[in-house]
Amino acid sequence: MPVKDFQGRILILDYGSQYTQLIARRVREAHVYCEIHPFYMSLEAIRAFRARGIILSGGPSSVYEKDAPLNSADLFRLGIPTLGICYGMQLMAHVLGGKVAGSTKREYGRSELFIDNEEDLFAGLDGGKAIQAWMSHGDRIEAAPEGFQVIAHSPNSPVSAIRHPGLRAYGVQFHPEVVHTPLGREILQNFLFRICQCPPDWTMESLVIKTIQYLKEEIGKEKVICGLSGGVDSSVVAVLLHRAVGSQLTSIFVDNGLLRKDEARKVKEVFGFNLGLDLRVVDAGDLFLEKLAGVVDPEQKRKII
């Protein structure tokens, strides 16, 4: 099913963070579709992805290192809301004219974060009060780029979060995706729902509905044959096809003579009788056993089967 069928799509650009997959997990737990791509994804490909928002992951590099993973400032002028996390925030500040420098004291572990602005990204959080946040960085932003507002600070990072309302660009020095930032989910969901306006439509229910509609449009009035083994993959495909095109589907189950006791009977009972599929069972046990006779190499057996 095409990605375009999901109205809210988030693009995650990866800069080598150990937490990139965790960012994706948090987005998906909020029922928003997302994909991870390498940081060097072209601007043309980013436009074609039609994301509602972009998240820049953290990473182990410094923006001043040779061959550091960087993007051009044009990334932030696409009109797509962007959230930079840790290195992603430093990259944003660096390419847009801010000042990033090494800190005299590396900040790693839990830290107190003070919210200076409760709008959009930090909506619903207590402004002026300290919340717990997980830091993991050596460099820090000493001066935000022109047009950016500082919206949070910590004892070691006077610029711990920034935003540019015009560019719809946001950055956080901490990691909202980890459990050590207790309010991290709320912050990420503020980005997804308040800023990017993503509908929470990436659910199993919506996936089934959209997939069935897609199959109906693709198949039309054609006939369909589906090989059904009784395993998870082919079973899901067969049931979705049956819901989409009904009697246009013929499913074929091959009994190769090597199945578990009563497996063929149970498959026929479940899919033919209970679910109403047009299921044809082919008894090919003799053929398979004939081809396997005398074969002792396991790999060769696998290929024959």
Short mmCIF file of C-alpha atoms in Angstrom, two decimals:
data_model
loop_
_atom_site.label_atom_id
_atom_site.label_comp_id
_atom_site.label_asym_id
_atom_site.label_seq_id
_atom_site.Cartn_x
_atom_site.Cartn_y
_atom_site.Cartn_z
CA MET A 1 0.00 0.00 0.00
CA PRO A 2 1.45 3.43 -0.91
CA VAL A 3 2.78 5.59 1.92
CA LYS A 4 0.73 8.50 0.56
CA ASP A 5 -2.39 6.87 2.00
CA PHE A 6 -1.33 8.03 5.47
CA GLN A 7 -2.07 11.72 5.94
CA GLY A 8 0.52 12.22 8.66
CA ARG A 9 4.03 11.11 7.75
CA ILE A 10 7.18 11.89 9.67
CA LEU A 11 10.64 11.67 8.13
CA ILE A 12 13.49 10.87 10.53
CA LEU A 13 16.97 11.73 9.28
CA ASP A 14 19.65 9.62 10.94
CA TYR A 15 23.02 11.07 11.99
CA GLY A 16 24.28 7.95 13.72
CA SER A 17 22.47 8.18 17.03
CA GLN A 18 22.07 5.11 19.22
CA TYR A 19 18.52 6.32 19.83
CA THR A 20 17.29 6.74 16.24
CA GLN A 21 15.19 3.58 16.30
CA LEU A 22 13.77 4.70 19.64
CA ILE A 23 12.65 7.99 18.09
CA ALA A 24 10.79 6.02 15.43
CA ARG A 25 9.24 3.82 18.08
CA ARG A 26 7.91 6.82 20.00
CA VAL A 27 6.41 8.28 16.83
CA ARG A 28 4.75 4.99 15.93
CA GLU A 29 3.44 4.52 19.45
CA ALA A 30 1.59 7.80 18.87
CA HIS A 31 -0.02 6.13 15.80
CA VAL A 32 1.87 8.29 13.31
CA TYR A 33 3.61 6.76 10.29
CA CYS A 34 7.34 7.42 10.03
CA GLU A 35 10.41 6.26 8.15
CA ILE A 36 14.13 6.50 8.93
CA HIS A 37 16.44 7.65 6.14
CA PRO A 38 20.14 8.59 6.11
CA PHE A 39 20.97 12.25 6.69
CA TYR A 40 22.22 12.65 3.11
CA MET A 41 18.76 12.07 1.61
CA SER A 42 18.42 14.58 -1.22
CA LEU A 43 16.15 17.60 -0.99
CA GLU A 44 14.24 16.28 -4.00
CA ALA A 45 13.60 12.97 -2.24
CA ILE A 46 12.58 14.79 0.94
CA ARG A 47 10.06 16.87 -1.00
CA ALA A 48 8.73 13.74 -2.72
CA PHE A 49 8.23 12.03 0.65
CA ARG A 50 5.67 14.74 1.50
CA ALA A 51 6.34 14.63 5.22
CA ARG A 52 4.23 16.54 7.70
CA GLY A 53 7.37 16.92 9.80
CA ILE A 54 11.07 16.09 9.91
CA ILE A 55 13.03 14.91 12.95
CA LEU A 56 16.82 15.16 12.98
CA SER A 57 18.35 12.51 15.23
CA GLY A 58 21.26 12.94 17.57
CA GLY A 59 24.69 11.62 16.72
CA PRO A 60 28.25 11.16 18.01
CA SER A 61 29.83 13.84 15.82
CA SER A 62 30.71 17.48 16.33
CA VAL A 63 29.54 19.88 13.65
CA TYR A 64 33.17 21.06 13.35
CA GLU A 65 34.66 17.62 12.71
CA LYS A 66 36.04 16.79 9.31
CA ASP A 67 33.40 14.88 7.33
CA ALA A 68 30.75 15.63 9.97
CA PRO A 69 27.24 14.73 8.73
CA LEU A 70 25.74 18.06 7.67
CA ASN A 71 22.83 19.34 5.62
CA SER A 72 22.49 22.61 3.81
CA ALA A 73 20.40 25.43 5.23
CA ASP A 74 17.89 24.74 2.44
CA LEU A 75 16.59 21.80 4.47
CA PHE A 76 15.07 24.28 6.91
CA ARG A 77 13.50 26.38 4.16
CA LEU A 78 11.27 23.65 2.74
CA GLY A 79 8.31 24.84 4.78
CA ILE A 80 8.22 21.55 6.71
CA PRO A 81 8.24 21.65 10.53
CA THR A 82 11.57 20.33 11.78
CA LEU A 83 12.70 19.10 15.19
CA GLY A 84 16.42 18.71 15.84
CA ILE A 85 17.41 16.47 18.75
CA CYS A 86 20.84 16.93 20.38
CA TYR A 87 23.27 16.84 17.41
CA GLY A 88 20.30 17.62 15.17
CA MET A 89 19.76 20.86 17.08
CA GLN A 90 23.46 21.74 16.91
CA LEU A 91 23.47 21.11 13.16
CA MET A 92 20.42 23.34 12.77
CA ALA A 93 22.05 26.15 14.71
CA HIS A 94 25.38 25.76 12.92
CA VAL A 95 24.12 25.88 9.33
CA LEU A 96 21.70 28.73 10.09
CA GLY A 97 24.35 31.01 11.57
CA GLY A 98 24.33 30.26 15.28
CA LYS A 99 27.36 29.57 17.45
CA VAL A 100 28.16 26.02 18.52
CA ALA A 101 31.17 25.38 20.74
CA GLY A 102 32.67 22.67 22.89
CA SER A 103 31.55 22.75 26.50
CA THR A 104 34.08 22.88 29.32
CA LYS A 105 32.00 20.21 31.03
CA ARG A 106 30.41 17.36 29.09
CA GLU A 107 26.77 16.99 30.06
CA TYR A 108 25.71 13.36 30.35
CA GLY A 109 22.86 11.93 32.37
CA ARG A 110 19.85 13.44 34.08
CA SER A 111 19.68 17.20 34.22
CA GLU A 112 17.22 19.83 35.34
CA LEU A 113 15.56 21.57 32.42
CA PHE A 114 13.80 24.90 32.90
CA ILE A 115 11.01 25.71 30.42
CA ASP A 116 11.10 29.38 29.40
CA ASN A 117 8.21 29.28 26.93
CA GLU A 118 5.18 26.99 27.15
CA GLU A 119 3.90 27.53 23.63
CA ASP A 120 3.54 24.69 21.10
CA LEU A 121 6.52 22.37 21.75
CA PHE A 122 6.30 22.67 25.53
CA ALA A 123 2.54 23.17 25.79
CA GLY A 124 1.13 21.68 28.95
CA LEU A 125 4.46 21.69 30.77
CA ASP A 126 5.06 23.87 33.82
CA GLY A 127 6.94 26.96 32.68
CA GLY A 128 9.63 28.16 35.08
CA LYS A 129 9.70 24.85 36.94
CA ALA A 130 12.45 22.28 36.54
CA ILE A 131 11.67 19.02 34.76
CA GLN A 132 13.98 16.05 34.34
CA ALA A 133 15.68 15.61 30.97
CA TRP A 134 18.36 13.26 29.68
CA MET A 135 21.44 14.97 28.27
CA SER A 136 24.27 13.39 26.27
CA HIS A 137 26.48 15.96 24.58
CA GLY A 138 29.88 17.60 24.58
CA ASP A 139 29.20 20.60 22.32
CA ARG A 140 26.53 23.13 23.12
CA ILE A 141 24.90 26.14 21.49
CA GLU A 142 26.26 29.40 22.83
CA ALA A 143 24.26 31.69 20.56
CA ALA A 144 21.04 30.82 18.75
CA PRO A 145 20.77 31.76 15.05
CA GLU A 146 19.08 35.01 14.12
CA GLY A 147 15.31 34.80 14.46
CA PHE A 148 15.40 31.90 16.92
CA GLN A 149 14.01 32.10 20.43
CA VAL A 150 15.53 30.29 23.39
CA ILE A 151 12.68 28.37 25.00
CA ALA A 152 14.48 26.25 27.63
CA HIS A 153 17.76 26.18 29.54
CA SER A 154 19.68 23.93 31.92
CA PRO A 155 22.45 24.70 34.44
CA ASN A 156 25.13 23.67 31.92
CA SER A 157 23.35 24.66 28.69
CA PRO A 158 21.87 28.17 28.60
CA VAL A 159 20.43 27.28 25.18
CA SER A 160 18.74 23.91 25.74
CA ALA A 161 15.83 24.39 23.34
CA ILE A 162 15.14 26.81 20.50
CA ARG A 163 12.45 27.62 17.99
CA HIS A 164 11.92 29.77 14.92
CA PRO A 165 8.17 30.35 14.40
CA GLY A 166 8.63 31.48 10.80
CA LEU A 167 10.70 28.49 9.72
CA ARG A 168 8.76 26.21 12.06
CA ALA A 169 12.14 24.90 13.19
CA TYR A 170 12.63 23.55 16.71
CA GLY A 171 15.60 22.11 18.53
CA VAL A 172 16.17 20.40 21.87
CA GLN A 173 19.57 19.64 23.38
CA PHE A 174 18.18 16.75 25.42
CA HIS A 175 16.67 13.41 24.36
CA PRO A 176 12.86 13.37 24.63
CA GLU A 177 12.72 9.86 23.17
CA VAL A 178 14.28 8.09 26.18
CA VAL A 179 12.41 7.10 29.32
CA HIS A 180 14.89 9.11 31.41
CA THR A 181 13.07 12.23 30.14
CA PRO A 182 9.71 11.58 31.89
CA LEU A 183 7.80 14.19 29.88
CA GLY A 184 9.53 13.33 26.62
CA ARG A 185 6.48 11.64 25.12
CA GLU A 186 4.41 14.77 25.71
CA ILE A 187 7.07 16.91 24.02
CA LEU A 188 7.27 14.64 20.98
CA GLN A 189 3.49 14.45 20.75
CA ASN A 190 3.29 18.25 20.89
CA PHE A 191 5.56 18.28 17.84
CA LEU A 192 3.53 15.61 16.05
CA PHE A 193 0.03 16.89 16.80
CA ARG A 194 0.25 20.60 17.64
CA ILE A 195 3.01 21.63 15.27
CA CYS A 196 2.86 19.09 12.41
CA GLN A 197 -0.91 18.50 12.68
CA CYS A 198 -0.47 14.76 12.11
CA PRO A 199 -3.64 12.70 12.52
CA PRO A 200 -3.08 9.55 14.62
CA ASP A 201 -4.16 7.31 11.74
CA TRP A 202 -1.37 4.73 11.71
CA THR A 203 -3.28 1.94 13.47
CA MET A 204 -3.95 -1.70 12.66
CA GLU A 205 -7.60 -0.87 12.02
CA SER A 206 -6.84 1.89 9.53
CA LEU A 207 -4.13 -0.22 7.90
CA VAL A 208 -6.63 -3.00 7.24
CA ILE A 209 -9.22 -0.58 5.84
CA LYS A 210 -6.71 1.20 3.59
CA THR A 211 -5.16 -2.07 2.40
CA ILE A 212 -8.53 -3.54 1.45
CA GLN A 213 -9.44 -0.39 -0.46
CA TYR A 214 -6.07 -0.43 -2.23
CA LEU A 215 -6.54 -4.09 -3.24
CA LYS A 216 -10.02 -3.39 -4.60
CA GLU A 217 -8.70 -0.57 -6.76
CA GLU A 218 -5.70 -2.55 -8.02
CA ILE A 219 -7.53 -5.81 -8.76
CA GLY A 220 -10.80 -4.49 -10.13
CA LYS A 221 -12.79 -7.40 -11.60
CA GLU A 222 -9.81 -9.65 -12.26
CA LYS A 223 -9.43 -13.14 -10.79
CA VAL A 224 -6.75 -13.79 -8.16
CA ILE A 225 -4.84 -16.92 -7.17
CA CYS A 226 -3.15 -17.00 -3.75
CA GLY A 227 -0.76 -19.67 -2.52
CA LEU A 228 -1.81 -20.40 1.06
CA SER A 229 0.54 -22.31 3.37
CA GLY A 230 -1.30 -21.68 6.63
CA GLY A 231 1.59 -19.59 7.93
CA VAL A 232 1.21 -16.02 9.16
CA ASP A 233 2.27 -14.20 5.98
CA SER A 234 0.17 -16.07 3.43
CA SER A 235 -2.78 -16.29 5.83
CA VAL A 236 -2.89 -12.52 6.30
CA VAL A 237 -2.61 -11.98 2.53
CA ALA A 238 -5.38 -14.48 1.81
CA VAL A 239 -7.78 -12.99 4.36
CA LEU A 240 -7.17 -9.42 3.17
CA LEU A 241 -7.67 -10.48 -0.45
CA HIS A 242 -10.87 -12.30 0.47
CA ARG A 243 -12.23 -9.24 2.25
CA ALA A 244 -11.34 -7.12 -0.77
CA VAL A 245 -12.55 -9.23 -3.71
CA GLY A 246 -14.49 -12.15 -2.20
CA SER A 247 -15.31 -14.84 -4.77
CA GLN A 248 -12.74 -13.48 -7.23
CA LEU A 249 -10.08 -15.16 -5.06
CA THR A 250 -9.03 -18.79 -5.27
CA SER A 251 -6.55 -19.97 -2.64
CA ILE A 252 -4.42 -23.07 -3.15
CA PHE A 253 -2.98 -25.15 -0.31
CA VAL A 254 -0.39 -27.79 -1.19
CA ASP A 255 -0.09 -30.79 1.12
CA ASN A 256 3.50 -31.89 0.55
CA GLY A 257 3.26 -34.93 2.80
CA LEU A 258 5.60 -33.40 5.36
CA LEU A 259 3.10 -31.47 7.43
CA ARG A 260 2.18 -31.93 11.06
CA LYS A 261 -0.59 -34.34 11.94
CA ASP A 262 -3.99 -33.07 10.75
CA GLU A 263 -2.48 -29.74 9.59
CA ALA A 264 -4.05 -29.90 6.13
CA ARG A 265 -7.44 -30.69 7.63
CA LYS A 266 -7.18 -27.80 10.08
CA VAL A 267 -6.16 -25.32 7.37
CA LYS A 268 -9.13 -26.40 5.26
CA GLU A 269 -11.44 -26.13 8.25
CA VAL A 270 -10.26 -22.65 9.29
CA PHE A 271 -9.99 -21.01 5.88
CA GLY A 272 -12.56 -22.95 3.91
CA PHE A 273 -15.32 -23.59 6.43
CA ASN A 274 -14.86 -20.87 9.08
CA LEU A 275 -13.67 -17.96 6.91
CA GLY A 276 -15.45 -18.92 3.69
CA LEU A 277 -12.49 -18.84 1.30
CA ASP A 278 -12.59 -20.81 -1.95
CA LEU A 279 -9.75 -23.12 -0.89
CA ARG A 280 -8.39 -25.85 -3.15
CA VAL A 281 -6.26 -28.49 -1.39
CA VAL A 282 -3.71 -30.27 -3.57
CA ASP A 283 -2.42 -33.61 -2.27
CA ALA A 284 1.13 -33.68 -3.62
CA GLY A 285 2.71 -35.84 -0.93
CA ASP A 286 3.74 -38.65 -3.27
CA LEU A 287 5.42 -36.21 -5.66
CA PHE A 288 7.43 -34.49 -2.92
CA LEU A 289 8.50 -37.77 -1.30
CA GLU A 290 9.57 -39.13 -4.68
CA LYS A 291 11.77 -36.08 -5.32
CA LEU A 292 13.26 -36.31 -1.80
CA ALA A 293 14.11 -39.99 -1.99
CA GLY A 294 17.83 -40.55 -1.39
CA VAL A 295 18.60 -36.86 -0.74
CA VAL A 296 20.58 -36.38 2.49
CA ASP A 297 21.89 -32.81 2.16
CA PRO A 298 19.60 -30.50 4.23
CA GLU A 299 20.05 -27.53 1.90
CA GLN A 300 19.16 -29.62 -1.13
CA LYS A 301 16.07 -30.90 0.69
CA ARG A 302 15.04 -27.34 1.45
CA LYS A 303 15.33 -26.36 -2.20
CA ILE A 304 13.27 -29.35 -3.32
CA ILE A 305 10.53 -28.60 -0.82
#
